[in-house]
Structures are given as structure tokens and as C-alpha cells.
């Protein structure tokens, strides 16, 4: 077993997919010689050649649009969008084309495309480098959307996403790229669309994904010192959502706090709250609470610690939940 | 490509010319050789006063000093990141000084030299890279739009602005009419937005100059991965002229941009200016160019340094003496000191300012969110948490 950063785990996962399937190609800005600005594809062009790891022209719509053509031709493209805020030039290709081709072709044309997007804040970057656009994609039928939060998941989830015959928007928690963990590459991975209880507890359920999973785990550790037992669920898949796992946890604790960096209004938290109220109305002890980014543009970096949910804001919501 | 073995076909190496070039070809407009010799070009006559020559050099020196200081401040943790203009001073000062007060410029994130020419305090630029602001100046007052980080977007904004100039009847008079200029890079030339801007500008005969700094690189991607023909030649297909200028030659950059702007303001439509230059530094302070380019390339470009050639020219013209350079050194040192102090003294924004200016007319949802957050913050000072 090796200690890997999440960036390296993704790199190893990509390598494995490329070895397993000659149709897998990587395309994006600066993914080849540079290995990507976060080095996620480091060394892959050297080992697999320029035809399988392409430094594309600088145009996101072009990247996704040509990937769609390659997929029609039988390839399995893995596209990198350099930063969350730069996916929008490709929005039309993703939402109007990629998402709909399978349905429009009556299932005859598969779109096995993975769109990798480093997302979220906390790295002190300038504008457009810290956003959380997942709800746009999760709101779009035909796309599957996942977010990895740790190296072990990253290693397997990227391979599962690539192997999927559906288009997958793959969010990588960029501020967790450098965090290390044991990665047992011989482990049997959970199915990609399953959420996971990453810390069991009895008093309140915290549901999170991507960068906020670690924040919630830290909150749970802090809460334990005050005698409170928090259960943390890592959603992993944002579309489809794994409601059975979430519901089972909320049945155990009776209380739910959803945590994400993305703005509150019309976000993932709203969907989860609505489903819980539909399904668990009589079993919940408190309303579902949300700890999220604000309904404002992502702020300049000197304010990002105020904007981003942190341990204190999570525990504050836990207090409120327990106060009902 | 045979159907059976498509994966063996090499898509890139077969078709892509290798890396970047240090030679721009015979079409390059140059008024000052790298050795500082003044040469004439039939289409771009230029005679400046001694004062104007000295002023151009002063701009180059001060702009580089701002850049060097900002890079140092980033290294010391005072800025989150910095995108250096090192090597591109002449393209920016030349084009920036060609603008008339009534013209309007639309920059990327690297146009610190143009900002200087538009009278934007360098500290405002630093604020953006320090992370205290996403804007920093009044675009209308400076006639210099906010920096745009999303590649290519601003070329459409500049085009629309130029269409407005036409709609307002502010085209025609060689002295008072207005023009817009859009800055962008070689990498940006691939974006859909940039190509759409070309179409719009052409169809509406908009008074705009597209000023592309081809600094040979878009992060790690050489210009040869963005285009198979010289970028200035792209203009022809869209229906307007293109010209390639030596972007390390401040005089040529000035003369070519001035003519393009004057053509625009007198109703002759857009021009694409490709300023052939070189990004002498890293893409930003986060980048490591040793991973993708050879040191020898930088060495070749150092011989074409925009400041050195202007300095040599001033000496040859005998219009400067040691006193001029001493005074300029002192001025640069003062500027650097002011920037440093100003940067260190820059306050962090008030947390509640997060909620300001999201809308022209704010909403109740946002007011409530702000109030809730204010109470939450107050709880800390009250020791409740
Ligand atoms: C739409 C978009 N995609 C990607 C990026 C990330 N990015 C920032 S700068 C850059 C390269 C730009 O190259 P070029 O246009 O040549 O300008 P230069 O940086 O050389 O001045 C890239 C890919 C971005 N800012 N916006
Ligand atoms: Mg460039």
C-alpha cells in the first residue's frame, strides 16, 4: 500500500484506465507536457504519446465538442477543464449536446466522456478559480456528476467514471489535491453511485461531498470532545443522489445538516432537504439545516475564509439542530 | 487514418509545427532594431520629440519596476499570485501610449503596462492579485475596463463598445472620434469568443483594434498549437487587415497601433495587430516554465529586450546623459518603495462587504443572509462560541 496525494491517486487512476483501454484519450489545456496545472496528468503524455494525451488549443467548447465527435468514433475521452470557472464556454456542448445525445439517439450513441473539473475554493486564488458549479450539471438530465474527497476514492472513482458509458462530470476538490492517504489499489471499490458513511455517529448526520468532507470530519472530531456524536456521509455521487444511504443515516440520528461550498439557494442541499422532508417527515427531530457558501459571487481571496463553511459554522448548525 | 487502428495515428506530432519561433518573418514591422538602430517603414512614418522618446523609455523602465516589485511581493507572500509582463513592456507601452484619452481599452490580466498608460494606480492592480478586490478601479473614469481573467471574453465586450461608438455617431473626425482596443493573447486566439468578436467587428465595421500579444506561449502551450498560420493573417479571412509588429519595439508598437486606431476612428473598421513578443517570465508566479521550454529560447529573446534597445537608441541619438538615468533610477526606486508600502498597508475587506453590490437593487433574501451572518460574527466577539 502506498501513501498518495489525491492528485497522484488520480494520476495513477488515469494511467490504469489508459493501460486497460486503448480508446481512452486525455485532452485539455496544458495536460500534456506540463502534466496539467495541478499535475494530475503528469508523465502520461511521455508514456502514452501525444495522440493519447493532447495539449489542445485554448477553447473549452472545442475540447468538449471534439470529445463528443471522438466518442461517436468510438473513443473514450477524458477532458480536463483547467478550473471550475472556465467550464462555461463549454456549457452549451455539455448541457445541450453531451447530456442529450444518448436519449436523442434512442440509446444508439453512447457518450462515455469524463469531464474532470478541479473545483472549490480555499487556495487563495484570483477570481474564477474557486467556484462550485456542480448544481448546474446535477440539474441537467443525462449527465452524471460525482465528486471525490480523498485519495482512495479518487483512484477508483476516476476509473469508474471513465468506464461508465454515460457522460460523467467529475469534480475534484482542488484544495485536497495535496493531502495524502493510504491507497490500496487492490481493494474492491464501492459502486460509483453510492454514498458512504465515513464516520458513524448517533446525534446528528452531516452530509457533504468533495472538499467539505474533511471539514465535516474535523467538526465531528471536535464535537466528540464535547460529548456529541456526529455521523458524516460523503455523498460521492451528486447525480444520481444515493438517497437510501442518506435516509438510513437520518433515520438513525433524526437530524441532518447538509454542508457545501456552493451557494445555498437552489443548491444540492435544497434537493436533499426536500427529499428528506418528503420521506422522513415523522422521523426527523429538527428541520434540515444547510451550511453553505453565500448567495454572492465567490469573493476575493482575502474574504474566502468568511465565505467558506468551516468547522465553527458546521458546529454552530449542529447546535441549532440539537436545539429543536 | 484507417478504421482498424486509429490509435496509432499521431494526431499532433504529424501536423503541429514544433514549439515557438524567435524569428518573426519578413512581414514584421520594425522601427528600432534590437541594437537600437532606427529604421524606417513606408507605412509607418514616425517622428517623436526628444522628450517623447525619453518619456517612452521612462514608461518602459517604470512598468518593469512595478512588475519586478510585484513579483517580489508575491514571493514574500504579500500577493496570492502575480502575472508578470516581463518582456512585453514595449508592446504594452507602445500601444497604450497610442491611445487617445477618449479611447477605451479592454485588457486581460497581464496589461499592467497599459494600465500604467491609462493612469491606473499600480496598487489597484496589486489589490486584485492580493485578493482584496475583484476589480479595483472605475473603468469609465480610466477608460480602461476591469481585468478579465476568463480568456477571450473581453474581445466581445470591446466590440460591443465599439459598435456603440458607431451608434453614437462618434466615428469620423480624425481628432475627436473614438476607438476601442481589445487586448488578448496567442492562446486566446483559439477561443470562440475571440472569433465571434472578429465576425461582429467586421460585419458592423466597428471602430476597434484587436491587439494580440503573441508572447509565444499560453501557459505551457506554444503558439504552434493554436494556429498553423501567423496570427495576423487570420484577420483577412474575417474581412479586415492584419499586421505583425515587433512587440519588443516600443516605437513600432506605438506607430502601428496609432495607425490602426486612427483607421478605426475615421470609419475604416477593425485591424488585427499581432505584437510579436515573448513572455520572459513564468506564466504566473505559480508556474514552472522549466517543465516545458528550453532556457536557450529565453537567452535568444534576451538579445531582443525591449528596454535595452530603447536605451541604446537614446544613447545613439545623444539625447540622454548619465544624469537622466540616475534620475530615472531614483524615480523607479521611489515608485517601488511606494508600491511596497502601499501593498503592506492594504487592509483586508470587511467580511460583510461580501454582500455588497451583488445587485443594483439588493434582495430581501440577501439582506436576510447578511443579517444572519452579521449576528453569527457578533456571536464570536460576544464570546458565545
Ligand atoms: C476560458 C479560460 N480557460 C482557461 C483559462 C486558464 N488560463 C489562464 S491564462 C491561460 C493561457 C493564456 O494564454 P494567452 O492567451 O497566450 O495569454 P498569456 O497568458 O500568454 O498572456 C489559460 C489557459 C482561463 N483563464 N480562461
Ligand atoms: Mg500567450
XYZ file of C-alpha atoms in Angstrom, chain A residues 77-184:
108
model
C -12.226 10.867 -23.933
C -11.254 12.284 -20.565
C -11.445 16.065 -20.820
C -9.829 18.390 -18.343
C -11.299 21.804 -17.673
C -8.432 23.711 -16.101
C -10.502 25.421 -13.386
C -14.178 25.395 -12.368
C -14.763 28.940 -13.604
C -13.635 28.051 -17.122
C -16.207 25.381 -17.823
C -18.812 27.875 -19.004
C -17.508 28.325 -22.552
C -18.233 24.576 -22.825
C -21.612 24.767 -21.119
C -23.578 24.548 -24.338
C -21.684 21.485 -25.530
C -22.115 19.798 -22.148
C -25.750 20.630 -21.480
C -27.284 20.710 -24.951
C -25.169 18.058 -26.658
C -23.252 15.746 -24.336
C -26.182 15.304 -21.936
C -28.798 14.615 -24.586
C -27.200 12.556 -27.338
C -27.899 9.197 -25.733
C -31.590 9.944 -25.325
C -31.957 11.580 -28.731
C -30.316 8.637 -30.466
C -32.674 6.243 -28.665
C -29.681 4.808 -26.849
C -27.748 4.071 -30.004
C -24.969 6.558 -29.401
C -23.121 6.300 -26.106
C -21.259 9.270 -24.653
C -18.554 7.722 -22.467
C -16.928 11.067 -21.763
C -15.472 12.154 -18.443
C -15.183 15.882 -17.801
C -12.702 16.464 -14.984
C -13.062 19.760 -13.139
C -10.924 20.872 -10.197
C -13.445 22.758 -8.051
C -13.969 24.747 -4.900
C -12.038 27.379 -3.037
C -9.587 27.716 -0.209
C -6.395 28.058 -2.220
C -6.070 31.840 -2.230
C -6.670 32.140 -5.964
C -7.931 35.012 -8.081
C -11.472 35.220 -9.469
C -12.971 32.250 -11.380
C -10.562 29.744 -9.785
C -12.616 28.765 -6.730
C -16.152 28.102 -7.829
C -18.558 25.267 -7.166
C -20.703 24.881 -10.287
C -21.902 21.326 -9.566
C -25.586 22.203 -9.236
C -25.794 23.359 -12.856
C -24.725 19.943 -14.015
C -26.601 17.926 -11.416
C -29.694 19.811 -12.590
C -29.178 18.542 -16.120
C -30.767 15.226 -17.037
C -28.407 12.957 -18.921
C -25.292 13.907 -17.008
C -23.919 12.031 -14.067
C -21.992 14.080 -11.556
C -19.559 12.882 -8.917
C -17.100 14.488 -6.502
C -14.121 12.802 -4.913
C -12.903 13.854 -1.497
C -9.874 11.685 -0.762
C -7.063 9.756 -2.487
C -8.536 6.276 -2.221
C -11.864 7.306 -3.736
C -10.059 9.401 -6.333
C -8.068 6.409 -7.545
C -11.122 4.236 -8.094
C -13.764 6.812 -8.927
C -11.831 8.206 -11.880
C -11.536 4.719 -13.346
C -15.194 4.006 -12.757
C -16.187 7.315 -14.336
C -14.081 6.609 -17.400
C -15.529 3.109 -17.681
C -19.077 4.451 -17.457
C -20.974 4.631 -20.740
C -22.703 7.773 -19.507
C -21.089 11.206 -19.503
C -19.691 11.954 -16.055
C -18.784 15.394 -14.759
C -16.027 14.586 -12.313
C -15.352 17.188 -9.635
C -12.031 17.140 -7.820
C -11.700 19.019 -4.553
C -8.713 21.108 -5.527
C -7.716 22.153 -2.041
C -7.434 18.466 -1.127
C -5.123 17.604 -4.031
C -2.062 17.601 -1.806
C -3.487 15.642 1.127
C -2.108 12.141 1.475
C -3.673 8.842 2.438
C -3.091 5.135 2.053
C -4.306 3.875 -1.291
C -4.776 0.128 -1.505
